Each structure stands twice: as structure tokens, then as C-alpha cells.
PDB file of C-alpha atoms in Angstrom:
ATOM      1  CA  MET A   1     -38.004  21.882 -92.989  1.00 49.00           C
ATOM      2  CA  VAL A   2     -36.149  24.259 -90.649  1.00 47.00           C
ATOM      3  CA  LEU A   3     -37.390  27.232 -92.682  1.00 50.00           C
ATOM      4  CA  GLY A   4     -40.955  25.954 -92.486  1.00 52.00           C
ATOM      5  CA  VAL A   5     -40.813  25.613 -88.687  1.00 52.00           C
ATOM      6  CA  TRP A   6     -39.278  29.090 -88.385  1.00 49.00           C
ATOM      7  CA  MET A   7     -42.020  30.605 -90.558  1.00 52.00           C
ATOM      8  CA  ILE A   8     -44.750  28.938 -88.502  1.00 53.00           C
ATOM      9  CA  LYS A   9     -43.248  30.238 -85.256  1.00 51.00           C
ATOM     10  CA  LEU A  10     -42.933  33.723 -86.730  1.00 49.00           C
ATOM     11  CA  CYS A  11     -46.519  33.721 -87.967  1.00 54.00           C
ATOM     12  CA  LEU A  12     -47.807  32.497 -84.601  1.00 52.00           C
ATOM     13  CA  PHE A  13     -45.980  35.375 -82.913  1.00 47.00           C
ATOM     14  CA  LEU A  14     -47.439  37.867 -85.387  1.00 47.00           C
ATOM     15  CA  ILE A  15     -50.948  36.507 -84.889  1.00 49.00           C
ATOM     16  CA  LEU A  16     -50.546  37.004 -81.129  1.00 49.00           C
ATOM     17  CA  VAL A  17     -49.397  40.573 -81.703  1.00 46.00           C
ATOM     18  CA  SER A  18     -52.339  41.082 -84.062  1.00 45.00           C
ATOM     19  CA  LYS A  19     -54.876  39.952 -81.479  1.00 47.00           C
ATOM     20  CA  LEU A  20     -53.486  42.517 -79.063  1.00 43.00           C
ATOM     21  CA  SER A  21     -53.396  45.358 -81.562  1.00 42.00           C
ATOM     22  CA  ASN A  22     -56.128  44.833 -84.180  1.00 45.00           C
ATOM     23  CA  ALA A  23     -58.603  46.868 -82.158  1.00 41.00           C
ATOM     24  CA  GLY A  24     -56.760  49.981 -83.295  1.00 38.00           C
ATOM     25  CA  TYR A  25     -56.828  49.130 -86.990  1.00 42.00           C
ATOM     26  CA  SER A  26     -59.298  50.653 -89.382  1.00 44.00           C
ATOM     27  CA  THR A  27     -61.509  48.605 -91.683  1.00 52.00           C
ATOM     28  CA  LYS A  28     -61.832  51.591 -94.028  1.00 57.00           C
ATOM     29  CA  LEU A  29     -58.822  51.805 -96.354  1.00 70.00           C
ATOM     30  CA  ASP A  30     -58.141  53.656 -99.586  1.00 74.00           C
ATOM     31  CA  PHE A  31     -58.992  50.586-101.673  1.00 77.00           C
ATOM     32  CA  TYR A  32     -56.111  50.778-104.136  1.00 79.00           C
ATOM     33  CA  PRO A  33     -53.760  48.141-102.677  1.00 84.00           C
ATOM     34  CA  LEU A  34     -50.683  50.253-101.875  1.00 80.00           C
ATOM     35  CA  PRO A  35     -48.323  47.234-101.943  1.00 87.00           C
ATOM     36  CA  CYS A  36     -49.078  47.064-105.689  1.00 92.00           C
ATOM     37  CA  GLU A  37     -46.988  50.211-106.120  1.00 89.00           C
ATOM     38  CA  ARG A  38     -43.851  48.186-105.317  1.00 91.00           C
ATOM     39  CA  ILE A  39     -44.807  44.546-105.997  1.00 94.00           C
ATOM     40  CA  GLU A  40     -46.481  43.209-109.137  1.00 96.00           C
ATOM     41  CA  CYS A  41     -50.237  42.631-108.870  1.00 96.00           C
ATOM     42  CA  PRO A  42     -52.798  41.356-111.382  1.00 95.00           C
ATOM     43  CA  ASP A  43     -54.360  44.128-113.443  1.00 94.00           C
ATOM     44  CA  TYR A  44     -58.000  44.999-112.988  1.00 94.00           C
ATOM     45  CA  GLU A  45     -60.562  47.531-114.154  1.00 95.00           C
ATOM     46  CA  LEU A  46     -62.542  49.419-111.508  1.00 96.00           C
ATOM     47  CA  ILE A  47     -66.226  49.006-112.352  1.00 96.00           C
ATOM     48  CA  GLU A  48     -67.843  50.658-109.334  1.00 96.00           C
ATOM     49  CA  SER A  49     -66.762  52.179-106.040  1.00 94.00           C
ATOM     50  CA  GLY A  50     -69.480  52.005-103.385  1.00 93.00           C
ATOM     51  CA  LYS A  51     -69.688  52.500 -99.638  1.00 89.00           C
ATOM     52  CA  ASP A  52     -67.059  50.149 -98.170  1.00 93.00           C
ATOM     53  CA  TYR A  53     -66.813  48.046-101.329  1.00 96.00           C
ATOM     54  CA  GLU A  54     -65.464  47.969-104.854  1.00 96.00           C
ATOM     55  CA  ILE A  55     -66.461  46.017-107.925  1.00 97.00           C
ATOM     56  CA  ARG A  56     -63.467  45.054-110.053  1.00 97.00           C
ATOM     57  CA  LEU A  57     -63.046  43.224-113.325  1.00 96.00           C
ATOM     58  CA  TYR A  58     -59.975  40.997-113.572  1.00 95.00           C
ATOM     59  CA  ASN A  59     -59.040  39.838-117.051  1.00 88.00           C
ATOM     60  CA  SER A  60     -57.394  36.552-118.008  1.00 82.00           C
ATOM     61  CA  ALA A  61     -54.517  35.580-115.747  1.00 90.00           C
ATOM     62  CA  MET A  62     -52.702  32.450-114.612  1.00 96.00           C
ATOM     63  CA  TRP A  63     -52.463  31.469-110.942  1.00 97.00           C
ATOM     64  CA  MET A  64     -50.551  28.574-109.397  1.00 98.00           C
ATOM     65  CA  SER A  65     -52.718  26.868-106.788  1.00 98.00           C
ATOM     66  CA  THR A  66     -52.538  24.195-104.130  1.00 98.00           C
ATOM     67  CA  PRO A  67     -55.006  21.329-103.934  1.00 98.00           C
ATOM     68  CA  PRO A  68     -57.761  21.813-101.326  1.00 96.00           C
ATOM     69  CA  ILE A  69     -56.352  21.819 -97.793  1.00 97.00           C
ATOM     70  CA  ASP A  70     -58.768  20.688 -95.092  1.00 95.00           C
ATOM     71  CA  ASP A  71     -58.192  22.331 -91.726  1.00 95.00           C
ATOM     72  CA  THR A  72     -60.122  23.818 -88.822  1.00 91.00           C
ATOM     73  CA  SER A  73     -57.981  26.969 -88.925  1.00 92.00           C
ATOM     74  CA  PHE A  74     -57.486  29.526 -91.712  1.00 93.00           C
ATOM     75  CA  PHE A  75     -54.041  30.328 -90.343  1.00 91.00           C
ATOM     76  CA  SER A  76     -52.889  26.718 -90.222  1.00 93.00           C
ATOM     77  CA  GLY A  77     -54.357  25.727 -93.577  1.00 94.00           C
ATOM     78  CA  THR A  78     -53.064  28.747 -95.471  1.00 95.00           C
ATOM     79  CA  THR A  79     -49.619  28.527 -93.847  1.00 94.00           C
ATOM     80  CA  THR A  80     -49.317  25.009 -95.266  1.00 94.00           C
ATOM     81  CA  GLY A  81     -50.372  26.267 -98.690  1.00 97.00           C
ATOM     82  CA  PHE A  82     -48.104  29.299 -98.579  1.00 96.00           C
ATOM     83  CA  GLN A  83     -45.100  27.110 -97.778  1.00 96.00           C
ATOM     84  CA  SER A  84     -45.725  25.044-100.934  1.00 97.00           C
ATOM     85  CA  LEU A  85     -45.994  28.199-103.055  1.00 98.00           C
ATOM     86  CA  TYR A  86     -42.920  29.720-101.396  1.00 96.00           C
ATOM     87  CA  ASN A  87     -40.935  26.626-102.393  1.00 97.00           C
ATOM     88  CA  TYR A  88     -42.389  26.823-105.911  1.00 98.00           C
ATOM     89  CA  ARG A  89     -41.233  30.436-106.297  1.00 97.00           C
ATOM     90  CA  HIS A  90     -37.749  29.531-105.104  1.00 97.00           C
ATOM     91  CA  GLY A  91     -37.108  26.891-107.733  1.00 97.00           C
ATOM     92  CA  LYS A  92     -39.063  23.838-106.606  1.00 97.00           C
ATOM     93  CA  ASN A  93     -40.684  23.452-110.027  1.00 98.00           C
ATOM     94  CA  ILE A  94     -40.031  21.413-113.168  1.00 97.00           C
ATOM     95  CA  TYR A  95     -37.885  24.188-114.697  1.00 96.00           C
ATOM     96  CA  LYS A  96     -36.013  24.814-111.415  1.00 97.00           C
ATOM     97  CA  GLU A  97     -36.721  28.485-112.112  1.00 97.00           C
ATOM     98  CA  GLU A  98     -36.763  31.306-109.569  1.00 97.00           C
ATOM     99  CA  ILE A  99     -39.974  33.302-109.934  1.00 97.00           C
ATOM    100  CA  GLY A 100     -40.506  36.893-108.843  1.00 96.00           C
ATOM    101  CA  MET A 101     -42.789  37.759-105.943  1.00 95.00           C
ATOM    102  CA  THR A 102     -46.305  38.985-106.630  1.00 97.00           C
ATOM    103  CA  VAL A 103     -49.268  39.869-104.448  1.00 96.00           C
ATOM    104  CA  PRO A 104     -51.842  39.128-103.281  1.00 97.00           C
ATOM    105  CA  VAL A 105     -51.534  35.646-101.884  1.00 97.00           C
ATOM    106  CA  LEU A 106     -55.083  34.477-102.430  1.00 97.00           C
ATOM    107  CA  ALA A 107     -56.849  31.916-100.262  1.00 97.00           C
ATOM    108  CA  GLN A 108     -60.187  30.493-101.387  1.00 96.00           C
ATOM    109  CA  VAL A 109     -62.275  29.512 -98.385  1.00 95.00           C
ATOM    110  CA  LYS A 110     -65.116  27.017 -98.438  1.00 92.00           C
ATOM    111  CA  PRO A 111     -66.491  27.536 -94.930  1.00 86.00           C
ATOM    112  CA  SER A 112     -67.448  24.749 -92.582  1.00 76.00           C
ATOM    113  CA  ASP A 113     -70.947  24.394 -91.160  1.00 68.00           C
ATOM    114  CA  GLY A 114     -69.940  24.646 -87.501  1.00 61.00           C
ATOM    115  CA  PRO A 115     -67.344  26.215 -85.191  1.00 59.00           C
ATOM    116  CA  PHE A 116     -65.269  23.019 -84.898  1.00 64.00           C
ATOM    117  CA  SER A 117     -65.801  21.653 -88.407  1.00 78.00           C
ATOM    118  CA  THR A 118     -63.154  21.443 -91.097  1.00 88.00           C
ATOM    119  CA  SER A 119     -63.074  24.104 -93.814  1.00 91.00           C
ATOM    120  CA  SER A 120     -61.407  23.765 -97.198  1.00 94.00           C
ATOM    121  CA  PHE A 121     -58.676  26.181 -98.347  1.00 96.00           C
ATOM    122  CA  VAL A 122     -57.038  26.608-101.753  1.00 97.00           C
ATOM    123  CA  VAL A 123     -54.043  28.964-101.712  1.00 98.00           C
ATOM    124  CA  SER A 124     -52.975  30.644-104.958  1.00 98.00           C
ATOM    125  CA  PHE A 125     -50.031  32.671-106.250  1.00 96.00           C
ATOM    126  CA  TYR A 126     -50.410  35.079-109.186  1.00 97.00           C
ATOM    127  CA  ILE A 127     -47.904  34.185-111.904  1.00 97.00           C
ATOM    128  CA  PRO A 128     -45.831  37.252-112.933  1.00 97.00           C
ATOM    129  CA  LYS A 129     -46.521  38.669-116.383  1.00 96.00           C
ATOM    130  CA  LYS A 130     -43.131  37.537-117.724  1.00 96.00           C
ATOM    131  CA  ASN A 131     -43.975  33.926-116.797  1.00 96.00           C
ATOM    132  CA  GLN A 132     -47.646  33.958-117.850  1.00 95.00           C
ATOM    133  CA  PRO A 133     -47.000  32.557-121.362  1.00 94.00           C
ATOM    134  CA  ASN A 134     -45.187  29.497-119.980  1.00 95.00           C
ATOM    135  CA  PRO A 135     -45.654  29.067-116.203  1.00 96.00           C
ATOM    136  CA  PRO A 136     -43.307  26.459-114.712  1.00 97.00           C
ATOM    137  CA  PRO A 137     -45.334  23.382-113.703  1.00 97.00           C
ATOM    138  CA  ALA A 138     -44.770  21.738-110.344  1.00 98.00           C
ATOM    139  CA  LYS A 139     -45.685  18.455-108.695  1.00 96.00           C
ATOM    140  CA  GLY A 140     -48.542  18.823-106.225  1.00 97.00           C
ATOM    141  CA  LEU A 141     -49.648  22.197-107.618  1.00 98.00           C
ATOM    142  CA  HIS A 142     -51.917  23.090-110.519  1.00 97.00           C
ATOM    143  CA  LEU A 143     -52.476  26.080-112.779  1.00 97.00           C
ATOM    144  CA  GLN A 144     -55.730  27.989-112.750  1.00 96.00           C
ATOM    145  CA  LYS A 145     -56.529  30.208-115.716  1.00 94.00           C
ATOM    146  CA  TRP A 146     -59.015  32.925-114.909  1.00 92.00           C
ATOM    147  CA  SER A 147     -61.355  34.065-117.613  1.00 89.00           C
ATOM    148  CA  LYS A 148     -63.012  37.466-117.271  1.00 90.00           C
ATOM    149  CA  THR A 149     -63.881  37.558-113.562  1.00 93.00           C
ATOM    150  CA  TYR A 150     -65.828  40.113-111.564  1.00 96.00           C
ATOM    151  CA  VAL A 151     -64.935  40.594-107.905  1.00 97.00           C
ATOM    152  CA  ALA A 152     -66.762  42.348-105.078  1.00 98.00           C
ATOM    153  CA  VAL A 153     -64.087  43.572-102.662  1.00 97.00           C
ATOM    154  CA  ARG A 154     -63.948  44.771 -99.066  1.00 97.00           C
ATOM    155  CA  GLN A 155     -60.677  45.890 -97.503  1.00 96.00           C
ATOM    156  CA  PHE A 156     -59.522  45.549 -93.912  1.00 95.00           C
ATOM    157  CA  SER A 157     -56.183  45.884 -92.163  1.00 93.00           C
ATOM    158  CA  GLY A 158     -54.112  44.133 -89.536  1.00 92.00           C
ATOM    159  CA  PHE A 159     -53.060  40.488 -89.462  1.00 93.00           C
ATOM    160  CA  VAL A 160     -55.761  38.093 -90.632  1.00 93.00           C
ATOM    161  CA  ILE A 161     -57.095  35.886 -87.840  1.00 89.00           C
ATOM    162  CA  ASP A 162     -59.821  33.266 -87.995  1.00 89.00           C
ATOM    163  CA  ASP A 163     -62.404  35.293 -86.093  1.00 88.00           C
ATOM    164  CA  ASP A 164     -62.107  38.229 -88.506  1.00 88.00           C
ATOM    165  CA  ILE A 165     -62.876  36.367 -91.716  1.00 91.00           C
ATOM    166  CA  PRO A 166     -66.600  35.556 -91.317  1.00 90.00           C
ATOM    167  CA  LYS A 167     -67.173  39.049 -89.900  1.00 94.00           C
ATOM    168  CA  GLU A 168     -65.544  40.716 -92.897  1.00 95.00           C
ATOM    169  CA  ALA A 169     -67.394  38.428 -95.322  1.00 95.00           C
ATOM    170  CA  ALA A 170     -70.693  39.298 -93.619  1.00 95.00           C
ATOM    171  CA  ALA A 171     -69.795  42.999 -93.774  1.00 96.00           C
ATOM    172  CA  LEU A 172     -69.144  42.738 -97.522  1.00 97.00           C
ATOM    173  CA  SER A 173     -72.493  40.997 -97.988  1.00 96.00           C
ATOM    174  CA  ALA A 174     -74.175  43.817 -96.063  1.00 97.00           C
ATOM    175  CA  SER A 175     -72.365  46.478 -98.107  1.00 96.00           C
ATOM    176  CA  ILE A 176     -73.561  45.141-101.465  1.00 97.00           C
ATOM    177  CA  ALA A 177     -77.036  44.094-100.245  1.00 97.00           C
ATOM    178  CA  GLY A 178     -79.780  45.374-102.505  1.00 95.00           C
ATOM    179  CA  THR A 179     -77.437  45.935-105.456  1.00 95.00           C
ATOM    180  CA  LYS A 180     -77.298  44.029-108.721  1.00 94.00           C
ATOM    181  CA  TRP A 181     -73.900  42.758-107.583  1.00 96.00           C
ATOM    182  CA  ALA A 182     -75.371  40.919-104.599  1.00 96.00           C
ATOM    183  CA  GLU A 183     -77.825  39.169-106.896  1.00 94.00           C
ATOM    184  CA  ALA A 184     -75.033  38.262-109.321  1.00 94.00           C
ATOM    185  CA  VAL A 185     -72.888  36.800-106.505  1.00 94.00           C
ATOM    186  CA  GLU A 186     -75.820  34.757-105.208  1.00 92.00           C
ATOM    187  CA  LYS A 187     -76.732  33.416-108.646  1.00 90.00           C
ATOM    188  CA  SER A 188     -73.129  32.661-109.549  1.00 87.00           C
ATOM    189  CA  GLN A 189     -72.637  30.666-106.358  1.00 84.00           C
ATOM    190  CA  ALA A 190     -75.937  28.877-106.934  1.00 83.00           C
ATOM    191  CA  ALA A 191     -74.705  27.845-110.387  1.00 74.00           C
ATOM    192  CA  ASP A 192     -71.599  26.319-108.790  1.00 70.00           C
ATOM    193  CA  ASP A 193     -73.649  24.836-105.923  1.00 64.00           C
ATOM    194  CA  THR A 194     -71.190  26.149-103.339  1.00 70.00           C
ATOM    195  CA  THR A 195     -70.602  29.100-101.041  1.00 73.00           C
ATOM    196  CA  VAL A 196     -67.035  30.334-101.145  1.00 88.00           C
ATOM    197  CA  TYR A 197     -65.113  33.548-100.739  1.00 94.00           C
ATOM    198  CA  LYS A 198     -61.493  34.530-101.058  1.00 97.00           C
ATOM    199  CA  VAL A 199     -59.074  36.275 -98.708  1.00 97.00           C
ATOM    200  CA  ALA A 200     -56.359  38.351-100.397  1.00 97.00           C
ATOM    201  CA  GLN A 201     -53.263  39.244 -98.352  1.00 97.00           C
ATOM    202  CA  TYR A 202     -50.818  41.822 -99.710  1.00 96.00           C
ATOM    203  CA  ASN A 203     -48.088  42.073 -97.073  1.00 93.00           C
ATOM    204  CA  SER A 204     -45.163  40.025 -95.836  1.00 88.00           C
ATOM    205  CA  PRO A 205     -45.614  38.602 -92.312  1.00 84.00           C
ATOM    206  CA  SER A 206     -42.719  40.841 -91.242  1.00 86.00           C
ATOM    207  CA  GLU A 207     -44.621  44.039 -92.116  1.00 89.00           C
ATOM    208  CA  PHE A 208     -46.527  45.371 -89.131  1.00 88.00           C
ATOM    209  CA  ASN A 209     -47.821  48.724 -90.413  1.00 86.00           C
ATOM    210  CA  ASN A 210     -50.221  49.651 -93.215  1.00 86.00           C
ATOM    211  CA  ARG A 211     -51.301  46.080 -93.817  1.00 93.00           C
ATOM    212  CA  VAL A 212     -53.850  45.517 -96.567  1.00 95.00           C
ATOM    213  CA  ASN A 213     -56.201  42.537 -96.746  1.00 96.00           C
ATOM    214  CA  GLU A 214     -59.330  42.004 -98.804  1.00 97.00           C
ATOM    215  CA  ILE A 215     -62.382  39.768 -98.818  1.00 97.00           C
ATOM    216  CA  TRP A 216     -63.392  38.805-102.366  1.00 97.00           C
ATOM    217  CA  PHE A 217     -66.650  37.455-103.738  1.00 97.00           C
ATOM    218  CA  THR A 218     -65.931  36.383-107.319  1.00 94.00           C
ATOM    219  CA  PHE A 219     -68.746  36.036-109.805  1.00 92.00           C
ATOM    220  CA  ASP A 220     -69.496  35.550-113.476  1.00 84.00           C
ATOM    221  CA  LEU A 221     -72.106  37.956-114.833  1.00 81.00           C
ATOM    222  CA  ASP A 222     -72.838  35.718-117.823  1.00 74.00           C
ATOM    223  CA  LYS A 223     -73.381  32.674-115.590  1.00 60.00           C
ATOM    224  CA  ALA A 224     -75.526  34.681-113.173  1.00 55.00           C
ATOM    225  CA  SER A 225     -77.720  36.111-115.925  1.00 58.00           C
ATOM    226  CA  ALA A 226     -78.260  32.656-117.428  1.00 53.00           C
ATOM    227  CA  ILE A 227     -80.053  31.338-114.311  1.00 48.00           C
TER     228      ILE A 227
END
């Protein structure tokens, strides 16, 4: 409980710093997530590199996920989810097993319809390769197994704040507009009858420089082509 309060206070401080300094951050990064050179990340195949976007193909992988968290704030909702996954990694699971850190921390966002409405957030942790065959289960969390998944990606830097997310999602939509990928994203979301996107964060809250974040639109080419 004390750790959770400390983390919330730290994150609030970092968000304040971010609001003061994000104006100097670039939204054009090198795309390969540099934190993946030192922390394990899920493997992917680069399908296309366009102007301000990438198309990636992620193969089968296991993620541990929270149930949907309803909140008016991305920061608040994902902090709650991250705390559950932090505890999971540090032995709060059925096997009481410590699990190595991976990135990104992935937050699925189902946006609200208005500025003061509640959005839904699902926060996920990529299970390390050594644990993929038998991921430790945990009460209150569930495993998600990804099949072959295509992802449209836009990178941006700084600390993620609520105001940035819809802007970055709109920028990704604009970047892929007119491509076959935009059509596939639209059809895939229509098949699921929902509009969602994901926010991938690669850095610890204590890292101030060279932060890497991504907006993801996931889609299934087979599902999109079947409509």
C-alpha cells in the first residue's frame, strides 16, 4: 500500500514535469524502440515503413492483462492497472514466482464519447519468453494469447498525458489515410463493433530522457478481408 501511494505521487510529479517540458520533445523518432536493446520486447516483423508510421506483424505471444478499468483519466486508470501487474511480476501469482521485466507496458483504450465521460482501459504485460510456455496465473488477472496480429504504429516521446493520446491517435489515422492499412483497421474494428487503440510505453517513470511511446492500431487482415 505504501509503495502504491509512493508510485502515484512519483507519477503525478513526473506528469507535472512532462506538461512543462513536452513542448520540446519530438514526435518523430527512429521507430525501433531503443529500450528493446536492454529490456526484452515481443518480436515483430517490419512489414512497411511509411511517413510517420510503421506496419508491424507480431506473432503469437502471451500477455497478462487486467480486467477493464473504468476511469475518466488515462493516467489514473493505467496506474491502477500497472500496480496490479507490478505486484504480479514480483511474486503475487499462484506460483509465487518473480518474473523478469519486459516492455512495453500496453494499455488498450476504449475512448469515451465526451470530455467528462468514463473510458475503459485494459493494461497488459508481455510475458517473457522463458515463461511463455507456462505463465504463472494470478487472481484478478487473465492471460491473452495473441494470434498473428498486424499493428499500425506511431511513435512519440515525453511522458504520456491524457491530452496527448487522442491527438497522437488522430495523427496516426492521418498518416495511414488512403492506404490499404487504414481500410484494414476500419474493417477490423467494424468486425469487433468497437473503436479501440493501444498506448505502448517503454520507459520507467524515473527515466526522463529519450522516452519512447507508441500509439497502436491492431488489426486482423483475414478478418478485414472477410467483410
